[in-house]
Short mmCIF file of C-alpha atoms in Angstrom, two decimals:
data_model
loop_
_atom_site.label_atom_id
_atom_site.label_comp_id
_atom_site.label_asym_id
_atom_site.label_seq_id
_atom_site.Cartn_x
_atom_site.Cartn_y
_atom_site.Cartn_z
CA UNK M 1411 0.00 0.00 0.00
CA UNK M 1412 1.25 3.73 -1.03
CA UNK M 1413 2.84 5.95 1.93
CA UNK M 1414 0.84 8.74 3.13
CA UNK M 1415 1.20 11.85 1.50
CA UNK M 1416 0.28 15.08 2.60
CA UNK M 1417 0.65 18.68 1.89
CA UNK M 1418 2.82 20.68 4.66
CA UNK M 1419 2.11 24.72 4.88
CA UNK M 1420 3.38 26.03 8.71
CA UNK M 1421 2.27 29.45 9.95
CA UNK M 1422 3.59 31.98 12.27
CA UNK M 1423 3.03 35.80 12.24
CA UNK M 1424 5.60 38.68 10.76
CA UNK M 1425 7.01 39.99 13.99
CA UNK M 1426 7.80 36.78 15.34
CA UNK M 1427 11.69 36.32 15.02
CA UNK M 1428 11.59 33.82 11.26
CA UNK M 1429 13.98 31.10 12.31
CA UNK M 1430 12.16 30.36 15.38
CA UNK M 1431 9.16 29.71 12.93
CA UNK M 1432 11.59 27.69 11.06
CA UNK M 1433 13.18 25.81 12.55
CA UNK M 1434 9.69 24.28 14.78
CA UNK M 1435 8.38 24.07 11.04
CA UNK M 1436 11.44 21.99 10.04
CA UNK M 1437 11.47 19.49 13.21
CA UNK M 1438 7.71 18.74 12.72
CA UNK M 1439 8.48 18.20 9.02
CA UNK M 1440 11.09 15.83 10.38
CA UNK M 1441 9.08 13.70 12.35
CA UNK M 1442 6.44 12.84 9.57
CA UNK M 1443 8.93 12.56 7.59
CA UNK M 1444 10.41 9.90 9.99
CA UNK M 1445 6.68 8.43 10.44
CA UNK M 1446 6.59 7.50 6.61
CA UNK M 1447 4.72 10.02 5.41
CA UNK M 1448 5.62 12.20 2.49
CA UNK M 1449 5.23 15.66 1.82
CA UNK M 1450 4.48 18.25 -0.45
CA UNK M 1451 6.29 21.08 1.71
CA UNK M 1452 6.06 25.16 1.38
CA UNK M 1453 7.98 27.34 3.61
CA UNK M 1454 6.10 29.10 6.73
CA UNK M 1455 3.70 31.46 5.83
CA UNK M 1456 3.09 35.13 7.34
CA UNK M 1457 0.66 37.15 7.35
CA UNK M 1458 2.91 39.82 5.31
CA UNK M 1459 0.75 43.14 4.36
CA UNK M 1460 1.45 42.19 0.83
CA UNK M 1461 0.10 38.79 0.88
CA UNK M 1462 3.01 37.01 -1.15
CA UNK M 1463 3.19 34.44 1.25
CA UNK M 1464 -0.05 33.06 1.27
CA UNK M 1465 0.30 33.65 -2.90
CA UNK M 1466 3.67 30.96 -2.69
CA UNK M 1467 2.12 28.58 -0.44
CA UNK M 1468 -0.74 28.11 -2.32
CA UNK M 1469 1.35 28.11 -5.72
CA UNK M 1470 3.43 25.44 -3.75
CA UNK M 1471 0.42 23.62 -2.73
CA UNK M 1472 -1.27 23.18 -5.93
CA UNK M 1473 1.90 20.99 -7.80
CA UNK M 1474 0.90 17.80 -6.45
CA UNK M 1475 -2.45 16.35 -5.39
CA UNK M 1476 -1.86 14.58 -1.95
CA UNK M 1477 -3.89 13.38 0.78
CA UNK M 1478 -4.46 15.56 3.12
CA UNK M 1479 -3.70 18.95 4.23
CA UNK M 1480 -1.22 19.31 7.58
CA UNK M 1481 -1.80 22.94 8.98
CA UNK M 1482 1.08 23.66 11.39
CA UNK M 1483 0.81 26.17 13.63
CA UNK M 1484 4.24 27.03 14.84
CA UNK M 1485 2.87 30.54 16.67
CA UNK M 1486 0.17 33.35 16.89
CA UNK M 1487 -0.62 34.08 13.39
CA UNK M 1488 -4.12 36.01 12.31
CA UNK M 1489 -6.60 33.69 11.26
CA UNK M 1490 -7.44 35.27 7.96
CA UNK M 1491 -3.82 34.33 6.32
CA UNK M 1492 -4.54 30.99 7.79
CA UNK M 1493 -7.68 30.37 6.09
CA UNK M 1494 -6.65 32.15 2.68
CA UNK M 1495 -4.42 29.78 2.08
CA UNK M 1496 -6.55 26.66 3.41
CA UNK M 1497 -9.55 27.28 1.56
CA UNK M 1498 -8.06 26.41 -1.67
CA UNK M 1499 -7.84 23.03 0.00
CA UNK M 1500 -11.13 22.54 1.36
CA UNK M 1501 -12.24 19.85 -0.27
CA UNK M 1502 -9.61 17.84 1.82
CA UNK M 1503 -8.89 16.64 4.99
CA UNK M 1504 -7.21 18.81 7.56
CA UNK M 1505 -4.73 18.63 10.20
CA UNK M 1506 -4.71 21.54 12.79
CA UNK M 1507 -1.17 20.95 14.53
CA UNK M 1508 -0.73 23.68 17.19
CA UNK M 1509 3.20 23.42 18.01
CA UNK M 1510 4.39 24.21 21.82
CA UNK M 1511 7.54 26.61 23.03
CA UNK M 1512 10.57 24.95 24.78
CA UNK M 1513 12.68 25.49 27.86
CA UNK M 1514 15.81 27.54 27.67
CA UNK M 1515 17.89 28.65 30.18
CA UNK M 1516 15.10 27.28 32.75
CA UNK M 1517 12.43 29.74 31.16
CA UNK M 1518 9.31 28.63 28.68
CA UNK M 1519 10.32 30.25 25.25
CA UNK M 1520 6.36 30.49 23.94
CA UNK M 1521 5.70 31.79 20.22
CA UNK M 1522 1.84 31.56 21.43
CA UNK M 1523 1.00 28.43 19.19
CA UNK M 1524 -2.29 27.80 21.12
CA UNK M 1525 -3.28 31.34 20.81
CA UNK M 1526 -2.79 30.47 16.45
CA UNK M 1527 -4.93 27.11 17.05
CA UNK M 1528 -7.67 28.48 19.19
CA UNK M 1529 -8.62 31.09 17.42
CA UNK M 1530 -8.48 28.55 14.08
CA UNK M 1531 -10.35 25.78 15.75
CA UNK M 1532 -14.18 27.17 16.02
CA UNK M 1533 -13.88 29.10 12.78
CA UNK M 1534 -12.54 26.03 11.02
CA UNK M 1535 -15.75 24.28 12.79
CA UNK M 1536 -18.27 26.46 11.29
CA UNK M 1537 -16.84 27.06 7.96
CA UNK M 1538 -17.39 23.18 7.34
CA UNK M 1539 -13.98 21.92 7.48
CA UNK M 1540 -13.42 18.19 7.80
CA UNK M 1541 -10.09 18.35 10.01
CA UNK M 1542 -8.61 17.17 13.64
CA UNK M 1543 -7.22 19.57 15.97
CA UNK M 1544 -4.00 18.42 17.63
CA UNK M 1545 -1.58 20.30 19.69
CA UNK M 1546 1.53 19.68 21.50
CA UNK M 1547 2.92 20.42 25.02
CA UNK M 1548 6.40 22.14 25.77
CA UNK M 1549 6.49 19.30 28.88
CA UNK M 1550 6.37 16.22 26.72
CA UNK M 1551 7.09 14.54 23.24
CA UNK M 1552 4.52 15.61 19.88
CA UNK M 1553 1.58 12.94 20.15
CA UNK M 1554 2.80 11.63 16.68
CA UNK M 1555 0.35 8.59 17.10
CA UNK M 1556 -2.63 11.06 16.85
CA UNK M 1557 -0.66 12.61 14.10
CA UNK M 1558 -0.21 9.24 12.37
CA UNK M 1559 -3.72 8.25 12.94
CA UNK M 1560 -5.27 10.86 10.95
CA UNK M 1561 -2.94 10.83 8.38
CA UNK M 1562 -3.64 7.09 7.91
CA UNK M 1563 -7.33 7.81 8.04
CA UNK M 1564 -7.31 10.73 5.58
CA UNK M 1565 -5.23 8.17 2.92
CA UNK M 1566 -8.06 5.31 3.65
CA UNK M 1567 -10.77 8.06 2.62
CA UNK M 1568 -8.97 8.89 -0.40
CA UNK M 1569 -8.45 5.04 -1.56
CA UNK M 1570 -12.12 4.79 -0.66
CA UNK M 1571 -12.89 7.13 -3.43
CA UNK M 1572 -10.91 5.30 -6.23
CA UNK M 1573 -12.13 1.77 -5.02
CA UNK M 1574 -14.13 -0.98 -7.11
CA UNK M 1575 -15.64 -3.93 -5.33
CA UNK M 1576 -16.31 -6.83 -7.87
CA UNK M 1577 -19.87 -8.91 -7.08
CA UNK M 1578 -20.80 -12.01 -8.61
CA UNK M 1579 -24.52 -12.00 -8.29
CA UNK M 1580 -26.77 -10.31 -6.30
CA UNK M 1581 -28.59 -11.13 -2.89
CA UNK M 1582 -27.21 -13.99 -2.12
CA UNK M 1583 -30.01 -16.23 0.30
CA UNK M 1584 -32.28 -12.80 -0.19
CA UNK M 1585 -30.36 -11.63 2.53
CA UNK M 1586 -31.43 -8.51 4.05
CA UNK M 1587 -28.00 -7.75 6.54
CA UNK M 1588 -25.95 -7.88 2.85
CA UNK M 1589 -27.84 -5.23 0.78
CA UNK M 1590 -26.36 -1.48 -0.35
CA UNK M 1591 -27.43 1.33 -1.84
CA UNK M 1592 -25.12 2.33 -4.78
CA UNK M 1593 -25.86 6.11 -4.84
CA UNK M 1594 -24.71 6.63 -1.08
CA UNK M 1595 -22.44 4.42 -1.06
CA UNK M 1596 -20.86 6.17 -4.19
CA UNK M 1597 -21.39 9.53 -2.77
CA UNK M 1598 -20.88 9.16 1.15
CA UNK M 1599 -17.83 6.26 1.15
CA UNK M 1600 -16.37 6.08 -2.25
CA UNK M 1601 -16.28 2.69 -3.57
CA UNK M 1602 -18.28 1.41 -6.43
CA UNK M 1603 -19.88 -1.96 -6.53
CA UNK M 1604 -20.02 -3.79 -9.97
CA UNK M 1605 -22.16 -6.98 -10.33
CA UNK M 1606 -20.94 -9.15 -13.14
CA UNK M 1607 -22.95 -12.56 -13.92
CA UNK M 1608 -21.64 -16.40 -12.82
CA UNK M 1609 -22.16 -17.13 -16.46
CA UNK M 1610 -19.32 -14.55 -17.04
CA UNK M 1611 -16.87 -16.59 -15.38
CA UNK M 1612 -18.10 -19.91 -16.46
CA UNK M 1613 -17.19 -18.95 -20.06
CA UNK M 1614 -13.95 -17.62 -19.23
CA UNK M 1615 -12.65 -21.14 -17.31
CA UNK M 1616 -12.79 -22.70 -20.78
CA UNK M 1617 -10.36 -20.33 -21.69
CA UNK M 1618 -7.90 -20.47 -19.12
CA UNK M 1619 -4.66 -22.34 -20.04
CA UNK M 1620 -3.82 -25.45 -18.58
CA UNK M 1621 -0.27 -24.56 -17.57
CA UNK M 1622 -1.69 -21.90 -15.01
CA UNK M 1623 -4.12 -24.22 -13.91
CA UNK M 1624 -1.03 -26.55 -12.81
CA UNK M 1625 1.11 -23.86 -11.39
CA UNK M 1626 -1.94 -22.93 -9.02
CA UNK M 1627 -2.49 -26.54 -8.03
CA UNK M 1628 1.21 -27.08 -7.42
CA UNK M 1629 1.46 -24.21 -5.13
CA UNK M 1630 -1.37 -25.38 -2.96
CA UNK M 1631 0.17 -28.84 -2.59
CA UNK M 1632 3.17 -27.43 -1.74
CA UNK M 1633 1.75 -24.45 1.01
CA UNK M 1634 -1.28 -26.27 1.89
CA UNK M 1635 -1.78 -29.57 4.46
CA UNK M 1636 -4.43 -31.88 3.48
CA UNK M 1637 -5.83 -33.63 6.27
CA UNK M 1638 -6.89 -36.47 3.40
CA UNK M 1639 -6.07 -36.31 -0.34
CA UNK M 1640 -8.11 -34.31 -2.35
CA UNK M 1641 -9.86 -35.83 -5.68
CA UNK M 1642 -8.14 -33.79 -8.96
CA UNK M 1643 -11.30 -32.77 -10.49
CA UNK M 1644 -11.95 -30.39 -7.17
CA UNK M 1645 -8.61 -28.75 -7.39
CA UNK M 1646 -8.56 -28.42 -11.64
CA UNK M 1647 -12.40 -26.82 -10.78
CA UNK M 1648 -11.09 -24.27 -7.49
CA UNK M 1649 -8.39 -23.25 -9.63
CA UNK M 1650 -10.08 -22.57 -13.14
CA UNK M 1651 -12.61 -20.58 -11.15
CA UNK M 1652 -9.91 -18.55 -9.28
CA UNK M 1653 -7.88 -17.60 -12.09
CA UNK M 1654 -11.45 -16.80 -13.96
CA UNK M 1655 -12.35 -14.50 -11.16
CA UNK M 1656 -8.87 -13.23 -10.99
CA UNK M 1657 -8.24 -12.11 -14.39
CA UNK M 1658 -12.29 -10.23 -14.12
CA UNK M 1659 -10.90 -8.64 -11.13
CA UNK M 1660 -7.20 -7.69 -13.05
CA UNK M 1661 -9.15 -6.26 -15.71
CA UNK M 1662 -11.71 -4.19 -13.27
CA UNK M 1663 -8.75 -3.27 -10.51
CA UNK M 1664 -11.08 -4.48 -8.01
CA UNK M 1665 -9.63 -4.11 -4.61
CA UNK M 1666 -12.18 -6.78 -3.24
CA UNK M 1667 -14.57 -9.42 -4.22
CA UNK M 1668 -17.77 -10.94 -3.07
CA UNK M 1669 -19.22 -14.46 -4.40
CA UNK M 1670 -22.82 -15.67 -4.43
CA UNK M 1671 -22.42 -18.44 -2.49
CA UNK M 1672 -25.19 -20.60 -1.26
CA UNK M 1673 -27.94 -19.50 -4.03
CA UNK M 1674 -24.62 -19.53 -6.64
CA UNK M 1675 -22.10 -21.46 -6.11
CA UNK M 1676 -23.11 -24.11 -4.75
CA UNK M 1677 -26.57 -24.52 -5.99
CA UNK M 1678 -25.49 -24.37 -9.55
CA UNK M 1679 -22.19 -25.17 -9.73
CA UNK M 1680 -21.96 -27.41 -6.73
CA UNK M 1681 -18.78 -26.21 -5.62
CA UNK M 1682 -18.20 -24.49 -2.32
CA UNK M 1683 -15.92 -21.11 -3.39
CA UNK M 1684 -13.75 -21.14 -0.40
CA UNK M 1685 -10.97 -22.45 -2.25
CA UNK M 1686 -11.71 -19.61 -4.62
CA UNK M 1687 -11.74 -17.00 -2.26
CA UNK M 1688 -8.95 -18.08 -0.09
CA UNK M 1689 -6.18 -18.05 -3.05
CA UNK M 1690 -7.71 -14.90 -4.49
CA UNK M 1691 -6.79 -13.18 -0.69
CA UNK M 1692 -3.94 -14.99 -0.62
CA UNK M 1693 -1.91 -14.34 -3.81
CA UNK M 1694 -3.48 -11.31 -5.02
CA UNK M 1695 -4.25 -9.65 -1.90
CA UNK M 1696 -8.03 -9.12 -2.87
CA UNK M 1697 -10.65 -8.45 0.26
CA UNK M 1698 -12.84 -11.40 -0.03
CA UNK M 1699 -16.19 -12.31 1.09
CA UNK M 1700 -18.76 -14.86 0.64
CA UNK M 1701 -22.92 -14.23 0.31
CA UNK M 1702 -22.80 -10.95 -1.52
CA UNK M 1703 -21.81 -9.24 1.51
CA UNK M 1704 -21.26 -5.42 0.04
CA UNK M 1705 -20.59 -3.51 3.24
CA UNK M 1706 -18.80 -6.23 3.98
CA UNK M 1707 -16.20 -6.01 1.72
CA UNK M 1708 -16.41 -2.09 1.95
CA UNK M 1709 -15.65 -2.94 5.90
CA UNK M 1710 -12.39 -5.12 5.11
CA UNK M 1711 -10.92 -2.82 2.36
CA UNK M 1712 -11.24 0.19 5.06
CA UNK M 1713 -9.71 -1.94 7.71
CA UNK M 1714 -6.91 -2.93 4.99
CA UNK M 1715 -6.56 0.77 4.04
CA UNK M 1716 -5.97 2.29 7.73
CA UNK M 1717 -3.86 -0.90 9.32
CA UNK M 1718 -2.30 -2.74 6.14
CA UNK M 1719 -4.07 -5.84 7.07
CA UNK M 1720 -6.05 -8.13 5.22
CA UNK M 1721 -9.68 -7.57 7.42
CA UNK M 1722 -10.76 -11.31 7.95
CA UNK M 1723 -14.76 -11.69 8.15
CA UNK M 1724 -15.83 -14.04 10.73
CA UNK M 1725 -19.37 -15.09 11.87
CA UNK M 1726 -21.14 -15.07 15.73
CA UNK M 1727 -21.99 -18.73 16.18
CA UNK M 1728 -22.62 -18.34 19.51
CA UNK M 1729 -22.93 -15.16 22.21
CA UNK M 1730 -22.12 -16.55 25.82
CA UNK M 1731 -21.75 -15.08 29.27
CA UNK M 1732 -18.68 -13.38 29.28
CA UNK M 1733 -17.64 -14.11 24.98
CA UNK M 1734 -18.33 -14.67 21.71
CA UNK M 1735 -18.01 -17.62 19.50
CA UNK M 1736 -17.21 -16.51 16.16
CA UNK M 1737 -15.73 -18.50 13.13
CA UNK M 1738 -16.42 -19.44 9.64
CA UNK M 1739 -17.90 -22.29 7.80
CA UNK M 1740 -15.18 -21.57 4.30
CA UNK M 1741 -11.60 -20.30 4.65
CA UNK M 1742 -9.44 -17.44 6.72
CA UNK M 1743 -6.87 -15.17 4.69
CA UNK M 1744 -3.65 -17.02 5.67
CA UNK M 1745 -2.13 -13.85 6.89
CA UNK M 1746 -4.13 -14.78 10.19
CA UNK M 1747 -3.31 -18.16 10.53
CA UNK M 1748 -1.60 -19.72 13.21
CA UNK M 1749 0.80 -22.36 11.83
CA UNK M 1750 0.16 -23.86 8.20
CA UNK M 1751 -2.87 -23.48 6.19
CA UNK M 1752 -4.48 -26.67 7.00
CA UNK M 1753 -7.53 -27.69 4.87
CA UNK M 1754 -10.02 -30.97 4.41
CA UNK M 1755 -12.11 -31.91 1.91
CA UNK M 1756 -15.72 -32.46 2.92
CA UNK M 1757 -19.27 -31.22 2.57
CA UNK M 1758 -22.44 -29.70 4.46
CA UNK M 1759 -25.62 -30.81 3.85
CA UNK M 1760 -26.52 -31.49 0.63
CA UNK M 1761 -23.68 -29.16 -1.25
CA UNK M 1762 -21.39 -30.76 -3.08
CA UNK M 1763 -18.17 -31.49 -1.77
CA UNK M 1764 -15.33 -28.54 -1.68
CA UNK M 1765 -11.86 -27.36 -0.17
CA UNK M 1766 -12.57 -26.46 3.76
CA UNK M 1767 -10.45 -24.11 5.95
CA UNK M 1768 -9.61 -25.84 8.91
CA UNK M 1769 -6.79 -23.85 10.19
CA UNK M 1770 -6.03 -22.46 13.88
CA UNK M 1771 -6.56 -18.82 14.14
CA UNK M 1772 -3.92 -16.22 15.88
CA UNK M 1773 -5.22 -15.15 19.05
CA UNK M 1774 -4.10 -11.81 20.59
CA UNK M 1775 -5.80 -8.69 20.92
CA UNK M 1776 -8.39 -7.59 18.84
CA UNK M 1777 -10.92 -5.31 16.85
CA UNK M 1778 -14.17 -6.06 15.36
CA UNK M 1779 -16.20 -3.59 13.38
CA UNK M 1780 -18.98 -3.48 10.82
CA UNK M 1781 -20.25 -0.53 8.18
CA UNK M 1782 -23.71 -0.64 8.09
CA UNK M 1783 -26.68 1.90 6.67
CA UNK M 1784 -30.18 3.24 7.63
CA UNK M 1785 -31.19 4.34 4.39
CA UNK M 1786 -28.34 7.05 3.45
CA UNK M 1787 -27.04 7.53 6.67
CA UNK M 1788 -24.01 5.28 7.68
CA UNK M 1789 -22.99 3.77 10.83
CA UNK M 1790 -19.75 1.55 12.03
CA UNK M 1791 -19.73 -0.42 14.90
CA UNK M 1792 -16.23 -0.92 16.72
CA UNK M 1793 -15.79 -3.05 19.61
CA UNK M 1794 -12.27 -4.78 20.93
CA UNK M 1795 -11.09 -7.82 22.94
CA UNK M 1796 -9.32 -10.95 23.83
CA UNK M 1797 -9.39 -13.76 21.36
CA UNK M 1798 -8.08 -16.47 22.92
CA UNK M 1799 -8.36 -20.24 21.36
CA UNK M 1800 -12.07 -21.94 21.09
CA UNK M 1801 -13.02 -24.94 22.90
CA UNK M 1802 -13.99 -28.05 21.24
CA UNK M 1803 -16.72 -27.74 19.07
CA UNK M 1804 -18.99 -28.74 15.78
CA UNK M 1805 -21.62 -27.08 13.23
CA UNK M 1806 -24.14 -29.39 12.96
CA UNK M 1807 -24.86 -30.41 9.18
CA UNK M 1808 -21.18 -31.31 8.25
CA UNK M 1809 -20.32 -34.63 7.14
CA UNK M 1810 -18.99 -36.61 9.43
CA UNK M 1811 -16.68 -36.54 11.46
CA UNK M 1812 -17.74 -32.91 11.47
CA UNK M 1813 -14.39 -30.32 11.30
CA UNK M 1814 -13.54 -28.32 13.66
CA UNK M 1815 -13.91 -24.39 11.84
CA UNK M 1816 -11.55 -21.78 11.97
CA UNK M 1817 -12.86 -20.04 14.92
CA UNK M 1818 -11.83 -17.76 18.56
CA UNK M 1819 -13.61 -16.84 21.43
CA UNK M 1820 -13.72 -13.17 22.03
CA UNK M 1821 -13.55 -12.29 25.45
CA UNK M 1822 -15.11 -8.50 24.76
CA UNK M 1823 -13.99 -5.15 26.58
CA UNK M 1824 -17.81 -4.49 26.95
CA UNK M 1825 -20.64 -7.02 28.53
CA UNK M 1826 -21.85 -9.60 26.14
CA UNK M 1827 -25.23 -8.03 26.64
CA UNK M 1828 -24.66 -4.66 25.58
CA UNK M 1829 -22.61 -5.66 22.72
CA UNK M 1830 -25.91 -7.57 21.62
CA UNK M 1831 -28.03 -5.02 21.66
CA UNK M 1832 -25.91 -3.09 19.13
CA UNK M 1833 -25.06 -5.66 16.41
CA UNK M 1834 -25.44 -4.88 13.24
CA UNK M 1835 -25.00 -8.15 10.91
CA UNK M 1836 -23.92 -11.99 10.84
CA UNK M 1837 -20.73 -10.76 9.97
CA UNK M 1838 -17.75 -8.90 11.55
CA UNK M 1839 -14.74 -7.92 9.98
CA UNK M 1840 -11.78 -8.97 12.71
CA UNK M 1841 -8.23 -6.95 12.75
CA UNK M 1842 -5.39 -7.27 15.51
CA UNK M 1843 -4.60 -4.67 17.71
CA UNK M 1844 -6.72 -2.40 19.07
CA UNK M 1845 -7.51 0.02 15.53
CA UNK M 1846 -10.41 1.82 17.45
CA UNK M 1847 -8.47 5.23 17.05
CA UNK M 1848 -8.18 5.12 13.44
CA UNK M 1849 -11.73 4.02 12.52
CA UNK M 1850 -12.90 6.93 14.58
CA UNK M 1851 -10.85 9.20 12.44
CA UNK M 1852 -11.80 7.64 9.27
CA UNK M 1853 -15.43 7.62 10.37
CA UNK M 1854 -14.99 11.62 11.10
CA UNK M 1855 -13.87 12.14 8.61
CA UNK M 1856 -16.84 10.58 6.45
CA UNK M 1857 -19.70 11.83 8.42
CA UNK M 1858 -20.29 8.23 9.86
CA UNK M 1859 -21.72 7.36 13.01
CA UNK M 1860 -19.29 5.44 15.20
CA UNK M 1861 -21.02 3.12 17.68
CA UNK M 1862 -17.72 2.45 19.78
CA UNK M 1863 -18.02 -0.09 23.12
CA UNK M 1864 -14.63 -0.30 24.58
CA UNK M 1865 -16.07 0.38 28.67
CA UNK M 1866 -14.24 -2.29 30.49
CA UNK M 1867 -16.39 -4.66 32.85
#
């Protein structure tokens, strides 16, 4: 994924002594710098009778597009040269960064940064601005986490906007939790959803060449433990379809797919697509989820956007007194497995037999979250915890002797109960570490709600 890159302007007024201004303007410069992120950088701007500065930085400004805009405040400066040269940028995101003075000589050297930022902050409010206010302290080091937080948030709201999620079919089950509404989504999130038809992909398997059919069934011999051997007809099928699906997706830059699965798949084809999905995840890096699941997918590629990680989707199986039970009846990325990808060959019900996940799942700290809409207004539900490893048990339905799914029990930061009351879908999209900080950013940043549970018991 690209580095962050954001535009740099730093202010301070005209009868504060210059390389005081510049040289706080060059040390913050330095630490983003250091954090990854690139810059588009203008010298410190004054409010100059003449104007020329704000003329420059905005001339500066304009050669490069770049994620967002990082307003450093390195002293008092009058808001008006502020916002002259900030409402050229409107349109993007906004980082208020009020600087702090430093001891010398056992005194506090101020430039008055907080007098700069305070007098910003309301104004920037009410003009409509979609920015974060941070500031530092002369008694400690810059929070550069809240720094880096919003600059990985404004960079997940611009890939948003350039984003194509590939569905094959529609509706899968005539699911309710999996619909989307294309205009909002469009307008309020970015992404686009394209539908494409099964038959699509059914015609292009014909076409695929044998030799990359082998060199995909070679590799997953060769990275993959089979619990028993798998017939050669399943694995010549999985991989047609995959490389079908992948060369749609090549051709459409989709950043993440979503099957028809039950209604689909496996009613017409009779062929479970986990196989499918998990080597599309796996070598191409593609979000995937099964059951037409568009906010789904939207959900993964925002988690994959802000932390660099794949966003698994997992299902509740069961909600207990302190936990919850959550797994899935397909495959797991194997970016969160613990061990080797381990897989069986079996079948539920009356589907025809397919490729199953049966792999351990890392345990460790982590964040579950969900997009979901009321019409055209967007929520995201974010709540953390403790998965830890699940305790013996079955889905009833499997052939037996029924597999144990890739699953955790989530030992929540918030009562079971209360969690309950707020979910929003079958399925969760599951990231390590707690990431609470940058989907509240991110959500700011796109005018959706955040539903946030992290109250300890």
């Amino acid at each position: 994924m690209r580095r962050v890159k954001a535009g740099f302007v730093g202010f301070g007024e005209v009868n504060t002594p210059r390389e005081i201004i510049e040289r706080k303007c060059l040390d913050a410069k330095r630490r983003l710098e250091d954090m990854g992120v690139e810059l588009v950088y203008t010298d410190p701007v004054s409010d100059d009778p003449q104007g020329r500065d704000v003329q420059r930085a905005c001339a500066d400004l304009k050669r490069e597009c770049f994620d967002l805009l990082i307003v450093c405040v390195a002293g008092w400066i009058p808001s008006h040269a502020v916002i002259s040269v900030i409402s050229e940028f409107s349109h993007k995101p906004i980082l208020l960064w009020g600087l702090a003075g430093y001891m010398e000589d056992g005194r506090l050297i101020t430039t008055a940064d907080q007098a700069g930022t305070t007098a910003l902050r309301k104004v920037m409010e009410d003009m409509g601005y979609r920015f974060k206010f941070v500031y530092n302290t002369p008694s400690s080091p810059p929070r550069m986490d809240k720094v880096e937080s919003f600059c990985k948030a404004a960079r997940a709201a611009s890939l948003l906007k350039h984003s194509k999620v590939g569905m094959m079919g529609f509706r899968d089950m005539n699911l309710y939790a999996t619909l989307y509404d294309g205009v909002s989504l469009r307008g309020k999130i970015g992404p686009e959803i394209e539908v494409f038809e099964m038959l699509e992909i059914v015609q292009r398997m014909g076409k695929i060449e044998e030799k990359e059919v082998e060199t995909v069934i070679e590799e997953i011999k060769k990275n993959w433990v089979f619990e028993k051997p798998a017939d050669g007809k399943i694995l010549e099928k999985g991989a047609r379809f995959y490389l079908a699906i992948r060369e749609k997706a090549k051709e459409r830059d989709y950043q993440a797919v979503s099957l028809i699965d039950v209604d689909g798949m496996k009613k017409l084809m009779n062929f479970p697509p986990a196989m499918i999905l998990q080597l599309l995840a796996d070598r191409d890096g593609i979000c995937t989820i099964p059951e037409n699941d568009a906010l789904g997918a939207i959900t993964q590629l925002i988690i994959k956007y802000l932390t660099g990680q794949i966003g698994a989707y997992m299902e509740f199986y069961e909600f207990m007194e302190d936990r919850v039970l959550i797994g899935v009846p397909d495959y797991v990325p194997s970016e969160i497995v613990e061990g080797p990808v381990r897989v069986t060959v079996t079948s539920f019900g009356l589907f025809g037999e397919g490729v199953l996940n049966i792999s351990k799942v890392k345990p460790g700290k982590v964040t579950l979250c969900r997009l979901s809409s009321t019409g055209d207004r967007y929520m995201m539900h974010v709540v953390t915890g403790r998965a830890v490893e699940p305790r013996r048990w079955e889905e009833a339905g499997w052939k037996p002797p029924a597999p144990q799914l890739p699953s955790l029990e989530v030992i929540l930061d918030v009562p079971v109960e209360e969690f309950a009351e707020k979910v929003l879908s079958q399925h969760y999209i599951m990231s390590y570490g707690d990431n609470t900080a940058l989907l509240k950013d991110l959500c700011k940043l796109l005018d959706v709600e955040i539903i946030q549970q992290s109250i300890k018991y």
